[in-house]
mmCIF file of N, CA and C in Angstrom:
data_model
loop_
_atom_site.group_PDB
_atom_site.id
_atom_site.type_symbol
_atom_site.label_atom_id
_atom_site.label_comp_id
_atom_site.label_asym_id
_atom_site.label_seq_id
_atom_site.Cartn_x
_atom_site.Cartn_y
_atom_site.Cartn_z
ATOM 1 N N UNK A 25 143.030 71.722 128.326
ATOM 2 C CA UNK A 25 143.560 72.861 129.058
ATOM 3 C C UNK A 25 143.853 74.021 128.110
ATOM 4 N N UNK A 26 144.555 73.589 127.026
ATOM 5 C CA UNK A 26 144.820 74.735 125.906
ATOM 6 C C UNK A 26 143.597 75.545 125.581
ATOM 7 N N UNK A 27 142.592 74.793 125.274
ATOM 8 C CA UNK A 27 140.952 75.294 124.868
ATOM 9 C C UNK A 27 140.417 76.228 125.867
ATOM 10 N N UNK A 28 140.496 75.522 126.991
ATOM 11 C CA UNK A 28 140.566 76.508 128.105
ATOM 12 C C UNK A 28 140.816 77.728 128.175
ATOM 13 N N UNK A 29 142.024 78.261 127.978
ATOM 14 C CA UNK A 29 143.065 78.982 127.926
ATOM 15 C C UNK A 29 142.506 80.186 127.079
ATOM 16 N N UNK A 30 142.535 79.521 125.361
ATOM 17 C CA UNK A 30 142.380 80.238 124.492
ATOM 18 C C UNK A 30 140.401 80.338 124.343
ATOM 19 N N UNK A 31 139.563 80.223 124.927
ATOM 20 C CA UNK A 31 138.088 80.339 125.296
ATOM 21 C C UNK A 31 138.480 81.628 126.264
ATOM 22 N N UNK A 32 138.914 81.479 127.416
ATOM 23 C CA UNK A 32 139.317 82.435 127.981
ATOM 24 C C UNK A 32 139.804 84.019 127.759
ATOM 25 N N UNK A 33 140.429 84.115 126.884
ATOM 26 C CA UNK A 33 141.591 84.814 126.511
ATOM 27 C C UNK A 33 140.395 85.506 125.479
ATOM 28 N N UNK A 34 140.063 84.803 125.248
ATOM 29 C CA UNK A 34 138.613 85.153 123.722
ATOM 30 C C UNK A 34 137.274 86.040 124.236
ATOM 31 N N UNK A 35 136.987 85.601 126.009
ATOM 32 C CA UNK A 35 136.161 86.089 126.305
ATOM 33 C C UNK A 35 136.699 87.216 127.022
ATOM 34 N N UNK A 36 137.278 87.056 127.511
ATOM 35 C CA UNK A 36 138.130 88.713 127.968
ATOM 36 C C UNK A 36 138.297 89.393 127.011
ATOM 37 N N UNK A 37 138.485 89.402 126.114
ATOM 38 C CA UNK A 37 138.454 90.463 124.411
ATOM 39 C C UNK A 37 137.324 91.053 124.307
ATOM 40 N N UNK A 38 136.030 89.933 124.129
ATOM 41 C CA UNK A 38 134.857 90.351 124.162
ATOM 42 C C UNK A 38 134.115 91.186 125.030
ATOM 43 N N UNK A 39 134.764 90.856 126.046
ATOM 44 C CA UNK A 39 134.461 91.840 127.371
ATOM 45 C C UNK A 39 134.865 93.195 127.283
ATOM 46 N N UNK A 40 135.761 93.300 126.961
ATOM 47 C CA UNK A 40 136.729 94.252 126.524
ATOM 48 C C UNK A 40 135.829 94.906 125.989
ATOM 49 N N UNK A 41 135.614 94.639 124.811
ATOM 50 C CA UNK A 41 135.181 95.183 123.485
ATOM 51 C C UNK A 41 133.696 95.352 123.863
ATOM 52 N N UNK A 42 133.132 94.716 124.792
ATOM 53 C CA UNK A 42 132.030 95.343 125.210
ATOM 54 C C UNK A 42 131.738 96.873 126.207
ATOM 55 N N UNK A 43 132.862 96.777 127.442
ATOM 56 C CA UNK A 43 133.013 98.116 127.652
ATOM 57 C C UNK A 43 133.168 98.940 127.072
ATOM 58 N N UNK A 44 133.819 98.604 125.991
ATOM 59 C CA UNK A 44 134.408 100.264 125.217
ATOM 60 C C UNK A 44 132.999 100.606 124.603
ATOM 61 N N UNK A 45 132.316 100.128 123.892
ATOM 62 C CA UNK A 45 130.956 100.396 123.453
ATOM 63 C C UNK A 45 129.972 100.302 124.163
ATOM 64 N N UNK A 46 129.758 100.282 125.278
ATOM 65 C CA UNK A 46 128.890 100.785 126.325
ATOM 66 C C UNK A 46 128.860 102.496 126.177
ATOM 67 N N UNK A 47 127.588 103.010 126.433
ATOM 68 C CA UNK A 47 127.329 104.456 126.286
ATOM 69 C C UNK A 47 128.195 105.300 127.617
ATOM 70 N N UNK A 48 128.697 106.327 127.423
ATOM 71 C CA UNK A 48 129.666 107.430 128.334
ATOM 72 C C UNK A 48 128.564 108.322 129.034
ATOM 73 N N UNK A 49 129.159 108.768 129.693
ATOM 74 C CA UNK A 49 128.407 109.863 130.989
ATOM 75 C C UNK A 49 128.366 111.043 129.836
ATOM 76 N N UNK A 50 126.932 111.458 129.990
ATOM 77 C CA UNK A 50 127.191 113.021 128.858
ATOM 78 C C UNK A 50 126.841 113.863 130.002
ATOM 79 N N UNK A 51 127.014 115.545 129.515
ATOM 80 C CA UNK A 51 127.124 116.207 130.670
ATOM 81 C C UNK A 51 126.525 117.348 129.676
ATOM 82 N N UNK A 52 125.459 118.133 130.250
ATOM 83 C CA UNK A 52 124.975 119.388 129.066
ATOM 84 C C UNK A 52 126.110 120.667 129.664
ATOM 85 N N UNK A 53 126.426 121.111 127.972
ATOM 86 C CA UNK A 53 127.318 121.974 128.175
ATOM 87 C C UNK A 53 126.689 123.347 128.123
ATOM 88 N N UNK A 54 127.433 123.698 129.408
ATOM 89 C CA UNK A 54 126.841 125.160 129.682
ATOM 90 C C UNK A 54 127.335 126.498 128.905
ATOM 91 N N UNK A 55 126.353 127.136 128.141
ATOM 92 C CA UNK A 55 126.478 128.375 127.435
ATOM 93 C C UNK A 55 126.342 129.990 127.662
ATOM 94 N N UNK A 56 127.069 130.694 127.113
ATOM 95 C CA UNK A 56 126.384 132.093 127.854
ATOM 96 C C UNK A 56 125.043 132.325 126.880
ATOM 97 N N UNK A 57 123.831 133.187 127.786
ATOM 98 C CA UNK A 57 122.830 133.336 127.069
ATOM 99 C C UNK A 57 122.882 134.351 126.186
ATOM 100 N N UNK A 58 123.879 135.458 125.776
ATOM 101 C CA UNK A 58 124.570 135.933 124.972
ATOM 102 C C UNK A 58 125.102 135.105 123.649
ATOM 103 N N UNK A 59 125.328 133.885 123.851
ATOM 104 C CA UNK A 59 125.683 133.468 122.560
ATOM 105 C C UNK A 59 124.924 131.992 122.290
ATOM 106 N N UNK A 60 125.052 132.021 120.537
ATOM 107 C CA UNK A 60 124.385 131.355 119.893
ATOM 108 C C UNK A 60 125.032 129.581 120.017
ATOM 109 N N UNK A 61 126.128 129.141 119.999
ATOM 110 C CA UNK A 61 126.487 128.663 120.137
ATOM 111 C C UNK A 61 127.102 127.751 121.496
ATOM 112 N N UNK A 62 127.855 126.943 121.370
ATOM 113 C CA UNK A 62 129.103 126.873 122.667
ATOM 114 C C UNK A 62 130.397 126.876 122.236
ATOM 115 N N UNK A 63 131.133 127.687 122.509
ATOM 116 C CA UNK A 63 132.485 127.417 121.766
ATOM 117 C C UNK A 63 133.304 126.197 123.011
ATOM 118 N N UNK A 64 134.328 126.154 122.033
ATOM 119 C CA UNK A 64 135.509 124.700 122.616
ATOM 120 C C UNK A 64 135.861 124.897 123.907
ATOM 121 N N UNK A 65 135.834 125.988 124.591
ATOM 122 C CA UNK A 65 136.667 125.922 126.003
ATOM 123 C C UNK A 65 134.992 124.976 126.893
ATOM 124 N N UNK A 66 133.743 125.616 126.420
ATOM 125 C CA UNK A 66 132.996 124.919 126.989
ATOM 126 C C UNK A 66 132.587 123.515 127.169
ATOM 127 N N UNK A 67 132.998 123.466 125.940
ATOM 128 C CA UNK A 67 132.515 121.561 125.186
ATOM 129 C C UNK A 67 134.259 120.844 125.997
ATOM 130 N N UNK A 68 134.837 121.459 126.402
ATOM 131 C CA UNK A 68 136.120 120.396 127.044
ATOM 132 C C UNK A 68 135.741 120.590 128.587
ATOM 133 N N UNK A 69 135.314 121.737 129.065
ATOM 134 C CA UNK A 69 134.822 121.486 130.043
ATOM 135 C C UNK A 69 133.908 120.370 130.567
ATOM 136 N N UNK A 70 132.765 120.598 129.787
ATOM 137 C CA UNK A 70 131.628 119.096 130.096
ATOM 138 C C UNK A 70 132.177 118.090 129.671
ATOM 139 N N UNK A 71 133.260 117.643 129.301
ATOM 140 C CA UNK A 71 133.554 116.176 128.870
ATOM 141 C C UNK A 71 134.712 116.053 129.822
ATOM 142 N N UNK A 72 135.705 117.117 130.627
ATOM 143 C CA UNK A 72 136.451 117.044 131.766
ATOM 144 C C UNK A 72 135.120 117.027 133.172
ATOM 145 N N UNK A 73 134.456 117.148 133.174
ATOM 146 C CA UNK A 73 133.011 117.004 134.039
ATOM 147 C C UNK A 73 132.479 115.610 134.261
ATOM 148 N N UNK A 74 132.804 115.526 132.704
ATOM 149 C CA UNK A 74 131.643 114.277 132.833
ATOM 150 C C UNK A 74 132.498 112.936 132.711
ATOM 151 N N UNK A 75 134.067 112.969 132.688
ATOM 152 C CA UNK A 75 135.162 111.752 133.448
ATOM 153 C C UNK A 75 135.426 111.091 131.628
ATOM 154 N N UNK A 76 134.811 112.049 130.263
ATOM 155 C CA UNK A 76 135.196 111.662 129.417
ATOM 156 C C UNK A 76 136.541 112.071 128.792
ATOM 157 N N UNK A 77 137.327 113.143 129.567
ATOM 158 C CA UNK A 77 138.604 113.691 129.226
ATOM 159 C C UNK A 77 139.358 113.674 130.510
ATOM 160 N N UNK A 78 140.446 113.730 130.148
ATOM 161 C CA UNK A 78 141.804 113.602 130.864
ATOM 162 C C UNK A 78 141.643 115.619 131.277
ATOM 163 N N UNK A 79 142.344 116.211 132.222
ATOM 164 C CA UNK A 79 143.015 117.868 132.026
ATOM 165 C C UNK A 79 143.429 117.659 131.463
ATOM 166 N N UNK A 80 144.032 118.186 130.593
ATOM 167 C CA UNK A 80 145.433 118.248 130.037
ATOM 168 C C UNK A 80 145.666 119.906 129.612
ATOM 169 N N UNK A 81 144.663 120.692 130.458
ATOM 170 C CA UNK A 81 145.398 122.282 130.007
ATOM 171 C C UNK A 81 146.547 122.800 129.570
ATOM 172 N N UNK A 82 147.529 122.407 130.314
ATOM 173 C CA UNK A 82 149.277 122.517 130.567
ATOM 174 C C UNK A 82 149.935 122.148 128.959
ATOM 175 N N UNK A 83 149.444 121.110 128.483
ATOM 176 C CA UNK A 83 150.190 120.264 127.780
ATOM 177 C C UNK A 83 149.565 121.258 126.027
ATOM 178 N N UNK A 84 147.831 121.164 126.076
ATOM 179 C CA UNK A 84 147.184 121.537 124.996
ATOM 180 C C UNK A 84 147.154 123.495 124.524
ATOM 181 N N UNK A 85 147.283 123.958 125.653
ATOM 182 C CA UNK A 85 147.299 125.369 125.584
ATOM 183 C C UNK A 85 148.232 126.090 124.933
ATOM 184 N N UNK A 86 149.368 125.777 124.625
ATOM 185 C CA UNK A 86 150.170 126.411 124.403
ATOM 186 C C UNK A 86 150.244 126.349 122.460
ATOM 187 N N UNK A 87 149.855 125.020 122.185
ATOM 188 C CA UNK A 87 149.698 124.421 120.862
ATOM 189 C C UNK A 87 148.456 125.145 120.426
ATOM 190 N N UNK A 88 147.042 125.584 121.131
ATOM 191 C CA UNK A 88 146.037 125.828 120.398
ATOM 192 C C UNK A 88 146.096 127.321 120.414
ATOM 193 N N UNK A 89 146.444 127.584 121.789
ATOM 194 C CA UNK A 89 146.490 129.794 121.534
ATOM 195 C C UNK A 89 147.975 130.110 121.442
ATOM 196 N N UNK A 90 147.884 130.731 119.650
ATOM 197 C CA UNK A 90 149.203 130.999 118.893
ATOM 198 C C UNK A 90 149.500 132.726 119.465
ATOM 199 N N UNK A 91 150.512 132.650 119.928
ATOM 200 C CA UNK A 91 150.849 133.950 120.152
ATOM 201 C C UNK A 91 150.797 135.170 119.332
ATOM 202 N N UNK A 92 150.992 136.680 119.939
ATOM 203 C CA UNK A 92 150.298 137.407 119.309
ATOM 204 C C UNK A 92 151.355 137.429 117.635
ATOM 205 N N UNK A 93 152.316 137.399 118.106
ATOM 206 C CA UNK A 93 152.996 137.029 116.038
ATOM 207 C C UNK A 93 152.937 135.903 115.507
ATOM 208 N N UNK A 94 152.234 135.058 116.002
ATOM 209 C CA UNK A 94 151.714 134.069 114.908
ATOM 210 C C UNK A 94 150.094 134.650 114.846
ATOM 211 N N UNK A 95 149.211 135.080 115.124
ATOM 212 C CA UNK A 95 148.139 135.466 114.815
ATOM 213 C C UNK A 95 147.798 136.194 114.122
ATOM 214 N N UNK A 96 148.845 137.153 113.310
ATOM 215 C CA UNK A 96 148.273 138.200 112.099
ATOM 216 C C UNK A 96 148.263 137.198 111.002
ATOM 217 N N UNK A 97 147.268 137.437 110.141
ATOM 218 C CA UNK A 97 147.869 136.924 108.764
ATOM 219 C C UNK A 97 148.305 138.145 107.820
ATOM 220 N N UNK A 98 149.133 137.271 106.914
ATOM 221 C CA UNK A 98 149.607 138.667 105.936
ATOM 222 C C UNK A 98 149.135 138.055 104.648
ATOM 223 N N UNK A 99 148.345 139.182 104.191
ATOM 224 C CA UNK A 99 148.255 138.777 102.824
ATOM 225 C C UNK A 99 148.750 139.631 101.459
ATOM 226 N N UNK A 100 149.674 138.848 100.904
ATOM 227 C CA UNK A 100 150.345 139.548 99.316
ATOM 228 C C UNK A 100 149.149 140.102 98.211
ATOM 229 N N UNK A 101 149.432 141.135 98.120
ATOM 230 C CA UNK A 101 149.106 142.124 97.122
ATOM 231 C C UNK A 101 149.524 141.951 95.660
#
């Protein structure tokens, strides 16, 4: 019964550990044809699209766009 138990317990891990490394939903991120790149607001979009991100606007926004007096730099002469 113990063997049981712990066979069990062993293959649910593995299972585990097999979902997580299974491949994710990708989603092509949409760009303006104006620019060369995609910047970050786009690339969180397609991964909030594609069920690989949580929102979390509310929580992340305030931490990444520094207000306008934290945005100068000063540099000593």
């Amino acid at each position: 019964a113990y063997q049981l138990a712990v066979a069990q317990r062993k293959i649910e891990a593995l299972q585990a550990e097999v979902d997580a490394s299974r491949a994710r939903k990708r989603k092509k991120v949409r760009i303006s044809p104006n620019s060369k790149f995609a910047d970050i607001e786009a690339i969180r979009r397609a991964q909030i699209e594609a069920g690989e991100l949580e929102n979390s606007t509310d929580e992340s926004s305030e931490s990444e766009n520094p207000s306008d007096s934290e945005s100068c730099i000063v540099v000593a002469s």
